[in-house]
Coordinates of C-alpha atoms in Angstrom, one line a residue:
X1 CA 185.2 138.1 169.3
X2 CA 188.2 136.8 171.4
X3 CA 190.1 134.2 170.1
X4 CA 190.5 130.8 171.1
X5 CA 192.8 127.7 170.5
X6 CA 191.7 125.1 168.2
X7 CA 191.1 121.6 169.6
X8 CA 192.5 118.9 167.5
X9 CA 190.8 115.4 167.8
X10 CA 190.5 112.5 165.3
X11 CA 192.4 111.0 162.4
X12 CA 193.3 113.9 160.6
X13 CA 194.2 116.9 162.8
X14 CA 195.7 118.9 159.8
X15 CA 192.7 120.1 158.0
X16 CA 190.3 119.6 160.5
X17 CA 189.5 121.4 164.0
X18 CA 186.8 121.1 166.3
X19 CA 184.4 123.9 166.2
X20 CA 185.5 125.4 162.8
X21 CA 182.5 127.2 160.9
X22 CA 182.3 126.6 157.1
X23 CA 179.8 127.5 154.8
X24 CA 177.5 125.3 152.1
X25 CA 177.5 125.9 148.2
X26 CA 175.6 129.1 147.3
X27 CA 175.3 132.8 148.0
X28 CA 172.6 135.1 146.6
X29 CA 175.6 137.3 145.2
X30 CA 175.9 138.5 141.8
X31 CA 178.9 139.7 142.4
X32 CA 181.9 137.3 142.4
X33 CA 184.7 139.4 144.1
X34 CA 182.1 140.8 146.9
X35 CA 181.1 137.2 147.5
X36 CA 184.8 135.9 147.7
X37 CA 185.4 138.7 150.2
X38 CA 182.2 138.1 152.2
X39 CA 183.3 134.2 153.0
X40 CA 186.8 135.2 153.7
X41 CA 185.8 137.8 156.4
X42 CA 182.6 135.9 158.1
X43 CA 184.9 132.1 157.9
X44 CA 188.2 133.1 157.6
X45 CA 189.0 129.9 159.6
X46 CA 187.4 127.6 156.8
X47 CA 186.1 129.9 154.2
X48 CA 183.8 128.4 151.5
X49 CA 184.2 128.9 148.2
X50 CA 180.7 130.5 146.9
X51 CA 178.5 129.1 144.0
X52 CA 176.6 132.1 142.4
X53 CA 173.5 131.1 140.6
X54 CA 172.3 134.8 140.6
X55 CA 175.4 135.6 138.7
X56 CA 175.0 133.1 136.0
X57 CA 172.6 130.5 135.5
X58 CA 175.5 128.2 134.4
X59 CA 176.6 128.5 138.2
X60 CA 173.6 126.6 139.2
X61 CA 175.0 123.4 140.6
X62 CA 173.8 121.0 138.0
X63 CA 174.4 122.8 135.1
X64 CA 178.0 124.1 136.8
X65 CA 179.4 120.4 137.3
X66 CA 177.0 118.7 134.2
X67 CA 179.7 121.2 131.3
X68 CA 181.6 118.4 129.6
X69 CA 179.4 115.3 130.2
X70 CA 179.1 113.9 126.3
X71 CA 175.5 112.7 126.6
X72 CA 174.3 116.6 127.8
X73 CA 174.4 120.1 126.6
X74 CA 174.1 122.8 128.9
X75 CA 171.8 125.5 127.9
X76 CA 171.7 128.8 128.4
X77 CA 169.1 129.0 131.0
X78 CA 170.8 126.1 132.7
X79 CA 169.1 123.5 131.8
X80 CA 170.3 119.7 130.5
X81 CA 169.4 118.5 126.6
X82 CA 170.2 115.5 125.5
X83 CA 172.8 114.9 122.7
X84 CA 173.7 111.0 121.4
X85 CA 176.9 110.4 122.5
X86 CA 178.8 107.2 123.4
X87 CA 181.1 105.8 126.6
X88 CA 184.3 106.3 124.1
X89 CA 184.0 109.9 124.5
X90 CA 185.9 111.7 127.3
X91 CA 184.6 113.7 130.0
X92 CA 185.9 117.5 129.6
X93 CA 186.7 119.8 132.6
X94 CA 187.5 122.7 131.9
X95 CA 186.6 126.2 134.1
X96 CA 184.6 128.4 133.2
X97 CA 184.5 132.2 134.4
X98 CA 181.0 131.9 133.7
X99 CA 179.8 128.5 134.9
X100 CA 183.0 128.6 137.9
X101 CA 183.1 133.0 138.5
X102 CA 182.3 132.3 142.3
X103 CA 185.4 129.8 142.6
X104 CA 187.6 131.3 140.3
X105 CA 187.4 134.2 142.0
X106 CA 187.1 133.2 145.8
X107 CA 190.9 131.7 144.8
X108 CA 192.1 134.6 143.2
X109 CA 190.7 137.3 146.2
X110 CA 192.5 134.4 148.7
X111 CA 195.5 134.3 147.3
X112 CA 196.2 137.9 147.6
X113 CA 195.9 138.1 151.1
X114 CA 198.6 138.8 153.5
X115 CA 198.0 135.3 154.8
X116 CA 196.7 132.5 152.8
X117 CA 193.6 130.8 154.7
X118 CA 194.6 127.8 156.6
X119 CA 192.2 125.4 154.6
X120 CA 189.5 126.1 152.7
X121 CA 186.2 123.9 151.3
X122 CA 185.1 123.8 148.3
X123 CA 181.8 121.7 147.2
X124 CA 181.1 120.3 143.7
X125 CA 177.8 118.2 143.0
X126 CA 178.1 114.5 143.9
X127 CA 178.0 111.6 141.6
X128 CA 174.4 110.4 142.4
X129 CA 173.0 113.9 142.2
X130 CA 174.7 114.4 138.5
X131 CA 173.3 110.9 137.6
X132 CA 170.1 111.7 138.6
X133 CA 170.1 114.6 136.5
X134 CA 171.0 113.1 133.5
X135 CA 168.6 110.5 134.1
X136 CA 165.5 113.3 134.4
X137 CA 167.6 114.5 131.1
X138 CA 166.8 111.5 129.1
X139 CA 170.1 110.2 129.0
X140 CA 169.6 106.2 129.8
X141 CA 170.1 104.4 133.5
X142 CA 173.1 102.5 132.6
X143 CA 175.1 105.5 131.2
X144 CA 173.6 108.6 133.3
X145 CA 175.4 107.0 137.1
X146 CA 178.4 105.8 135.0
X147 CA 178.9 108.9 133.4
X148 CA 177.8 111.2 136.8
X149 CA 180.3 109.3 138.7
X150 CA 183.3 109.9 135.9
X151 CA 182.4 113.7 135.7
X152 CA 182.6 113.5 140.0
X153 CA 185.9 112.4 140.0
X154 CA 186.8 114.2 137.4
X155 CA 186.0 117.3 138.9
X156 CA 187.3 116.5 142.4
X157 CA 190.8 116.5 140.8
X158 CA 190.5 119.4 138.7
X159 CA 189.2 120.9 141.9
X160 CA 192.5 119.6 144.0
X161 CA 194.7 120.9 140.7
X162 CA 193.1 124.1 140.9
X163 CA 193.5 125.3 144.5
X164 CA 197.3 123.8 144.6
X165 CA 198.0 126.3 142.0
X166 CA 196.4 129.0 143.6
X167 CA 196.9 128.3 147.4
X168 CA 200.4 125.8 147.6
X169 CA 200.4 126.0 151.1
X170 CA 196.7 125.8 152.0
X171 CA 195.1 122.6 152.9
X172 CA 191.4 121.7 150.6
X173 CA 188.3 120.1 152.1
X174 CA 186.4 119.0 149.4
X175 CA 182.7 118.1 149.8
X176 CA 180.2 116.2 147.0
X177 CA 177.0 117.7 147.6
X178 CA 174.0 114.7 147.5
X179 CA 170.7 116.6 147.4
X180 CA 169.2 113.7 145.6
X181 CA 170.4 111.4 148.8
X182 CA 166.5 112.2 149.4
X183 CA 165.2 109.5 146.4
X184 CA 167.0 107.0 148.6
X185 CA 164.9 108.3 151.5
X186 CA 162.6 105.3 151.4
X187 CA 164.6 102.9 150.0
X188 CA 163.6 103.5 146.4
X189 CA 165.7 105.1 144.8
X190 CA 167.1 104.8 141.0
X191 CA 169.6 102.5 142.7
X192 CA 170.1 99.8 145.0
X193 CA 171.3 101.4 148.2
X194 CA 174.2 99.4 148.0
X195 CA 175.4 100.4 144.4
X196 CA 174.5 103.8 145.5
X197 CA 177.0 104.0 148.1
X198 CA 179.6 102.1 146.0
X199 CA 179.1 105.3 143.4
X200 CA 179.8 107.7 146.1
X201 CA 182.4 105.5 147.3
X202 CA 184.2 105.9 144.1
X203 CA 184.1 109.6 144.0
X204 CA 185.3 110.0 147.5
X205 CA 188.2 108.2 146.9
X206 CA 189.6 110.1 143.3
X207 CA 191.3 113.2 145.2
X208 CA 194.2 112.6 147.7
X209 CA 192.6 115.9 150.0
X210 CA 190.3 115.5 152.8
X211 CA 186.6 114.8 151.8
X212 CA 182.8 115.1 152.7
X213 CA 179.5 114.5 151.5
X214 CA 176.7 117.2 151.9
X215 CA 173.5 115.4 152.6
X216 CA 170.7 117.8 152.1
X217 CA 167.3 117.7 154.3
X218 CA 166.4 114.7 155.4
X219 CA 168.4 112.9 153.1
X220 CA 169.6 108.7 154.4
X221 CA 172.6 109.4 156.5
X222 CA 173.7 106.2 156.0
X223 CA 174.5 106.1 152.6
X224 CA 176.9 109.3 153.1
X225 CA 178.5 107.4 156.0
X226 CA 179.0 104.1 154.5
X227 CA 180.6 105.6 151.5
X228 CA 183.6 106.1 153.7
X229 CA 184.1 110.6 153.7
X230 CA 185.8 112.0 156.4
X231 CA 183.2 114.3 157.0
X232 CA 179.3 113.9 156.8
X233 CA 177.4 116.9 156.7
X234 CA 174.0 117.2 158.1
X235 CA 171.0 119.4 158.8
X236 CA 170.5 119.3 162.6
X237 CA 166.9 119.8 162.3
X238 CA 166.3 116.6 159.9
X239 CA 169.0 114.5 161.9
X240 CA 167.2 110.8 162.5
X241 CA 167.6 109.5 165.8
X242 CA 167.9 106.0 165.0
X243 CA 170.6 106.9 162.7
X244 CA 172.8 107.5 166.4
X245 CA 174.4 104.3 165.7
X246 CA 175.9 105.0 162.5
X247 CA 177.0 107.8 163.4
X248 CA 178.4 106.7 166.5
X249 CA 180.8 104.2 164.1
X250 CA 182.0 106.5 162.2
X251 CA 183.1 109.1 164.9
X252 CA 184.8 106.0 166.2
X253 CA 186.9 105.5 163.4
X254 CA 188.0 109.1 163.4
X255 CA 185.3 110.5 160.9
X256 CA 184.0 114.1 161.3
X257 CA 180.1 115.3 161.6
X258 CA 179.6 119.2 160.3
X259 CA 176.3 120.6 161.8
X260 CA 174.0 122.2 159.5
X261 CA 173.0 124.2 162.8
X262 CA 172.1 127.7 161.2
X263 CA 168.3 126.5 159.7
X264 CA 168.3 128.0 156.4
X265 CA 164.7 127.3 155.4
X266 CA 163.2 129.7 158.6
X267 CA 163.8 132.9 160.4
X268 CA 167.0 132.2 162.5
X269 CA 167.1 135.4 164.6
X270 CA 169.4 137.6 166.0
X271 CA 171.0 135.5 168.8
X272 CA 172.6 132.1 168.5
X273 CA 171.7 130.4 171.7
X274 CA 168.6 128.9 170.5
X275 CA 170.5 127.2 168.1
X276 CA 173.0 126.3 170.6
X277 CA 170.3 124.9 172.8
X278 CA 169.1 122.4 169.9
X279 CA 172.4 121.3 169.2
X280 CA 173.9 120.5 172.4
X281 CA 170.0 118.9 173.1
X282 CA 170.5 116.7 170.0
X283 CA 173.8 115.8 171.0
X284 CA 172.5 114.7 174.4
X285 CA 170.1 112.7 172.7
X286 CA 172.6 111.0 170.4
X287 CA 174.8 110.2 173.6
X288 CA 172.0 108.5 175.3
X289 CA 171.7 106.4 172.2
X290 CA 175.3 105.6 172.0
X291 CA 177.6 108.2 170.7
X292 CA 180.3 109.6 172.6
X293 CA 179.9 112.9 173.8
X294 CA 183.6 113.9 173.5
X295 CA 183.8 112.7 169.9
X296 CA 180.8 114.4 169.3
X297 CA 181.5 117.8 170.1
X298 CA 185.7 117.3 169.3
X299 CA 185.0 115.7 166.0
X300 CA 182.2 118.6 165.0
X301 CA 182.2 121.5 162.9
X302 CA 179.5 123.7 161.9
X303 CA 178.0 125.2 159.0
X304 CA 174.4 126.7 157.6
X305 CA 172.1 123.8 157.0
X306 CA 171.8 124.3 153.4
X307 CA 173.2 127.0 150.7
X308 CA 172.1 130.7 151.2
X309 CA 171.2 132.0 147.6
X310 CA 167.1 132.1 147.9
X311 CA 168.5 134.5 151.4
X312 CA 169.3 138.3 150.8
X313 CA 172.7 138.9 151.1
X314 CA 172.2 140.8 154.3
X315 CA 170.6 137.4 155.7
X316 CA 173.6 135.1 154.6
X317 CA 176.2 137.3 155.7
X318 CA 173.8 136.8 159.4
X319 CA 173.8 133.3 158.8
X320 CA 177.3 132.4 158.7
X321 CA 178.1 135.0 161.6
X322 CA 176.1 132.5 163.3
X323 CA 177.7 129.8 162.4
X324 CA 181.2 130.9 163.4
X325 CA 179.8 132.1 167.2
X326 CA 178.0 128.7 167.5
X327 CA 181.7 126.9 166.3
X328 CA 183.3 129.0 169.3
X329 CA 180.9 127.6 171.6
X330 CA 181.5 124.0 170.4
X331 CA 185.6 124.8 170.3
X332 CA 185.1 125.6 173.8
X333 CA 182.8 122.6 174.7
X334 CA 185.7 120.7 172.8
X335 CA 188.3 122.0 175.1
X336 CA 186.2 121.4 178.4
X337 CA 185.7 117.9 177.5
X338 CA 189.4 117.2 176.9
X339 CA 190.7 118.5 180.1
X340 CA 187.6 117.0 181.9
X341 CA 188.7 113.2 181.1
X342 CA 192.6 113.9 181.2
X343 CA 192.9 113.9 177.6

C-alpha cells in the first residue's frame, strides 16, 4: 500500500489527520500480546487499544470500567451486585491485568517498538452507559449517574496517566463509549436529554488529551455532539439525515466525525469499494442538506462501526484492513479537495 501524506484540517491538527483508520473497543482475542500486535500492524497510524472479553469476563466493558464504584461489586462472571455504600466513599481506579490485560498490554507491546505510534485511542465506557448499568444494578437514580459520571472521569485520567508513562512522546485520543445513547433514542431516556448531555459534558472535559464519544447504532447524535468532544463517532449505516445540521455545526467549529464505515453486524466482503460508495453517497447527501463537503471528508476518520469480539479473529483483522484502505481513499479525497479550492 503506497504511502501518502496526511491532510491536516481543523482545530487540532496534532492528533488528528484526515483519513486516519482507528479501531472500536473489542477484539475476539484471548490473547493479549497477539491482540496488541494485531492493532499495531493493521492501524499502525492510530492503533486501538483492544478490550478482550474472550480473555476475561472482567474485560467486558461494564464490568472493566464498573471495578471500584462503592455501590457495585463486580463478579466473577462479570456481572454488577449491589453493595450499600454511601457518596463519602471514593471511587478506586486501579488496573487490573485481568479486568485491563488488553490495554496493559497493547502499551507495553507499543512501547517497545522502534518507533512509538504517533497517537493512539483508547476507549473506556461513558458516564451514561456506567449509570445506566448501575441503575439495571439496583443501585438508586440519584447515585447510579452521579456515581457513573465520577468513575468516567476518573478513568479518563487514569487513562491519560497511564499512556504518558508508557508512551511520553505519543499523543492519546480518548473516546467514552455511549451504547446506551440508544434509551435517549425517543426521547425517553432515564434522563432529561439536557442533563444527559450535561453528564457527558462533564466527562469530556476531566482529561486535558483530545476526546470522543462512540455512539453505538442508531444512537441520538445529538446528544454526543452537544456534549462538546472533538470527535463523534458514528455508524454510517444508522446515520440520521435530519441530524445533517448538527453535524454541519460542529464540523464548523473544528470538530471531527469518525465513520463507522466497516458494518460490523453483516458480511462486509472482500473489497472496500462498496463501502466506499455508501460513504462518499452519504456524504453527498449530507452536503445537499448543508454540510460542507471539504470539512466533511478533511475533518473524517474512519473506523469499524462497532467492536469486533462476536467476529473471528480472521474477520476483525479483515475488518480493520478495511478500514485503513477506505481512510486512504478519504486522505486522498482530503487532498483533492484542498488543492481544488486553493486551500
Amino acid at each position: 500500500m503506497a504511502w501518502r501524506a496526511f491532510v491536516y484540517y481543523g482545530r487540532m491538527p496534532q492528533p488528528l489527520a484526515a483519513g486516519v483508520a482507528t479501531g472500536i473497543g473489542s477484539l475476539p482475542h484471548s490473547d493479549a500480546g497477539a491482540a496488541a500486535a494485531l492493532v499495531l500492524r493493521c492501524l499502525p497510524e492510530m492503533p486501538s487499544a483492544p478490550q478482550l472479553p474472550r480473555r476475561s469476563s472482567r474485560e467486558h466493558m461494564i464490568a472493566q470500567w464498573a471495578a471500584g464504584i462503592p455501590e457495585v461489586r463486580v463478579e466473577a462472571d462479570g456481572s454488577l451486585t449491589r453493595v450499600h455504600s454511601d457518596l463519602d466513599q471514593p471511587i478506586v481506579v486501579a488496573f487490573d491485568p485481568d479486568a485491563h490485560g488488553g490495554l496493559l498490554a497493547f502499551l507495553e507491546v507499543a512501547a517497545r517498538q522502534p518507533t512509538a505510534p504517533r497517537r493512539v485511542k483508547v476507549q473506556v465506557t461513558g458516564p451514561l452507559t456506567l449509570g445506566v448499568a448501575l441503575l439495571d444494578a439496583g443501585v438508586p437514580h440519584r447515585v447510579a449517574f452521579t456515581r457513573g459520571a465520577q468513575a468516567a472521569r476518573a478513568w479518563a485520567l487514569a487513562v491519560e496517566q497511564l499512556v504518558v508513562r508508557h508512551l511520553p512522546d505519543t499523543d492519546l485520543v480518548l473516546f467514552f463509549d455511549e451504547p446506551s445513547l440508544v434509551l435517549w433514542r425517543d426521547s425517553d431516556g432515564p434522563l432529561e436529554r439536557e442533563d444527559a448531555t450535561d453528564v457527558l459534558s462533564g466527562a469530556l472535559a476531566a482529561p486535558t488529551c483530545v476526546t470522543g464519544v462512540h455512539v453505538c447504532g442508531a444512537g441520538p447524535v445529538r446528544i454526543a455532539l452537544d456534549a462538546g468532544p472533538d470527535v463523534v463517532g458514528v455508524d454510517v449505516d444508522a446515520v440520521a439525515l435530519e441530524d445533517a445540521h448538527g453535524i454541519a455545526r460542529f464540523l464548523d467549529g473544528g470538530g471531527w466525525i469518525a465513520w463507522g464505515a466497516v458494518p460490523t453486524d453483516r458480511p462486509i466482503g472482500e473489497s472496500s469499494q462498496a463501502l466506499w460508495r455508501e460513504l462518499v453517497d452519504l456524504w453527498c447527501e449530507l452536503s445537499r442538506r448543508g454540510c460542507d463537503a471539504m470539512r466533511l471528508r478533511c475533518q473524517a476518520i474512519v473506523t469499524p462501526a462497532c467492536g469486533l469480539a462476536g467476529h473471528g479473529p480472521s474477520q476483525a483483522e479483515r475488518a480493520m484492513t478495511l478500514a485503513r484502505e477506505l481512510g486512504y481513499r478519504v486522505m486522498d479525497q482530503a487532498a483533492a479537495t484542498k488543492l481544488t479550492v486553493g486551500a
